[in-house]
C-alpha positions in Angstrom: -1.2 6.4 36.0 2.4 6.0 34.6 4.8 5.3 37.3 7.0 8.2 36.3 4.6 10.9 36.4 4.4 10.2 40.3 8.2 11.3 39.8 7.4 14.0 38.2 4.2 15.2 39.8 2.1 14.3 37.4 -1.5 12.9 37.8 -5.1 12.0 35.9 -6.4 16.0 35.7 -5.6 16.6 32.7 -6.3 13.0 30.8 -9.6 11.7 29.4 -10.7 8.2 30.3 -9.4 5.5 28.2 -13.5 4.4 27.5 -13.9 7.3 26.0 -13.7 9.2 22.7 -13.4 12.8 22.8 -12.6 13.8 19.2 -11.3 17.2 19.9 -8.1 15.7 21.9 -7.5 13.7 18.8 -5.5 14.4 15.8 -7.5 14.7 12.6 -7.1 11.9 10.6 -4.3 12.6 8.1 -3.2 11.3 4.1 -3.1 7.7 5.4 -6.6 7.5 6.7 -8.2 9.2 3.9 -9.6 6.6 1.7 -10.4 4.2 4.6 -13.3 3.9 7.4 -12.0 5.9 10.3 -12.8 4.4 13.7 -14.8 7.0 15.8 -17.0 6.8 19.2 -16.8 3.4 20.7 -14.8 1.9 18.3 -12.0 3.8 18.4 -11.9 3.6 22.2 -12.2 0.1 21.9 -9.5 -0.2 19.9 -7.3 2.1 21.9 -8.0 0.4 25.3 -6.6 -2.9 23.7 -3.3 -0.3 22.9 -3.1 0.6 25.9 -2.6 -2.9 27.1 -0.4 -4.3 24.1 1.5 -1.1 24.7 1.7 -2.1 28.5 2.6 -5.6 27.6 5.3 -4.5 24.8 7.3 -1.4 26.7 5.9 1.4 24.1 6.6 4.5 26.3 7.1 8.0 25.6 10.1 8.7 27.4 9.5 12.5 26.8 6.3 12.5 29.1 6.8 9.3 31.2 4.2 7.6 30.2 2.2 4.7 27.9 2.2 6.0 24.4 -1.5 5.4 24.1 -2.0 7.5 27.0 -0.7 10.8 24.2 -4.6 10.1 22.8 -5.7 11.0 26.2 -3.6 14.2 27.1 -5.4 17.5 26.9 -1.9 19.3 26.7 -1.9 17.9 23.2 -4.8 17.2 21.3 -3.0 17.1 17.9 -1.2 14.2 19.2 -1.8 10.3 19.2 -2.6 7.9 16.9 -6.1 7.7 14.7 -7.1 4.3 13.6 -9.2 3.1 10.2 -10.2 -0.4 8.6 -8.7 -0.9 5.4 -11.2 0.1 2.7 -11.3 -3.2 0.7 -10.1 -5.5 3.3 -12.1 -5.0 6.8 -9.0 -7.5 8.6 -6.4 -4.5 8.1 -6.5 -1.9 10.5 -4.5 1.4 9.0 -2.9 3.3 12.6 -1.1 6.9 11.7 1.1 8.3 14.4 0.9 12.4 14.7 3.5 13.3 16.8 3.5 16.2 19.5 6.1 18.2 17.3 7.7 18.0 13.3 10.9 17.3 14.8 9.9 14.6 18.0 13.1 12.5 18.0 11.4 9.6 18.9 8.7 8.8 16.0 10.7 6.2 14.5 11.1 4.1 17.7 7.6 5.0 19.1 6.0 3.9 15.7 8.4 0.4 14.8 7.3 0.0 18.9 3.8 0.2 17.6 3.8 -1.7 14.4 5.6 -4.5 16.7 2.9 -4.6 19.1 0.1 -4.8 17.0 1.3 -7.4 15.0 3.5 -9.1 17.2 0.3 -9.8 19.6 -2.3 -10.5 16.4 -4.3 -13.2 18.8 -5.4 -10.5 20.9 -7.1 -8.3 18.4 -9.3 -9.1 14.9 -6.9 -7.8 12.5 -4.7 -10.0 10.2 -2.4 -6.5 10.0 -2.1 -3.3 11.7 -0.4 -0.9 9.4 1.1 1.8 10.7 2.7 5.5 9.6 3.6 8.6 10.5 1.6 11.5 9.7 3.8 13.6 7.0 3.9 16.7 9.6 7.2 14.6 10.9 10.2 16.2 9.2 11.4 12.9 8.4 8.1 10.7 7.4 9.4 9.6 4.2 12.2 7.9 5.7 10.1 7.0 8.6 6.7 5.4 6.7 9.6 3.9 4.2 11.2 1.7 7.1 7.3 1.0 8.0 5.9 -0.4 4.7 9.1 -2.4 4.5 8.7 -3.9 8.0 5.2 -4.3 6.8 5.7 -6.4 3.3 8.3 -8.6 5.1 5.1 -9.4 7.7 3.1 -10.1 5.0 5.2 -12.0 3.0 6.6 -14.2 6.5 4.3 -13.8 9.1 7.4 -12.8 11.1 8.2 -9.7 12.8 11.8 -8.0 11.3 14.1 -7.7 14.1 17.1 -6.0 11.6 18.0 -2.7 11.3 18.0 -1.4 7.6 21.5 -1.7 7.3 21.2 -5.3 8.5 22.3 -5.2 12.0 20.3 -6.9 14.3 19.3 -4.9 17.8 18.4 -7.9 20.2 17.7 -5.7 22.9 14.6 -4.2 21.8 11.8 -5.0 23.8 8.9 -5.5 21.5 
């Protein structure tokens, strides 16, 4: 349990477990997964209990709801939400991850996905994949801009192996956290 939803008198009802996948309280898998092996059943919640702890380890919150972002997969009050996860279709060591966000308009899908992209491939040791790649699902009112920043955060991992810590206009932000 997130230690702000004590605060705000939250609790588990309402959550499935993390070992668990229970594919109505996930979004369908949107444009980005379509051409790829989408991770179902115990893979998927596999994959998503390592998130949870990368996400843990790396401060990828949701600041609307407290909590975890990972735990968004989880929450019955939004089944639409949370990320869905496929294997690259020619290249099993990528991993494809699309965010859908609660709303078109959540203010916080840039962050919570960069947050993501950082985590996954900031902590590549702890998981089988070269690459996670990561987008937005086009829902978002601003995805192009969004999944642009992504794919360009993206190609400079490729190309370095190193994790961009400028913004797009150049200006470095040491004070993020992952």
């Amino acid at each position: 349990m997130s230690l702000l939803s004590g605060l705000r008198g939250g609790s588990d009802v309402g959550f499935d477990s993390y070992g668990t996948f229970v594919p109505e309280h996930t979004p369908d898998p949107g444009p980005f997964l379509s051409d790829a092996s989408v991770l179902t059943g115990a893979d998927h919640a596999a994959f998503h209990r390592l998130t949870m702890d990368l996400f843990d380890e790396r401060g990828v919150y949701d600041m609307t709801f407290g909590y975890n972002l990972a735990r968004l997969n989880l929450d019955h009050r939004h089944p639409d939400a949370g990320f869905r996860y496929a294997r690259e279709p020619d290249d099993s060591s990528v991993l494809r991850a699309e965010f859908t966000p609660t709303t078109e308009f959540c203010p916080q899908s840039d962050t919570l996905t960069v947050g993501a992209f950082r985590a996954w491939n900031g902590l590549t040791d702890r998981h089988e994949y070269d690459v996670v790649r990561v987008r937005v699902d086009p829902m978002h009112h601003q995805s192009t801009r969004i999944n642009d920043k992504l794919q360009r955060l993206e190609t400079q991992f490729r190309q370095t192996g190193e994790l961009q810590t400028d913004d797009e206009d150049g200006a470095s932000d040491d004070s993020v956290p992952f």
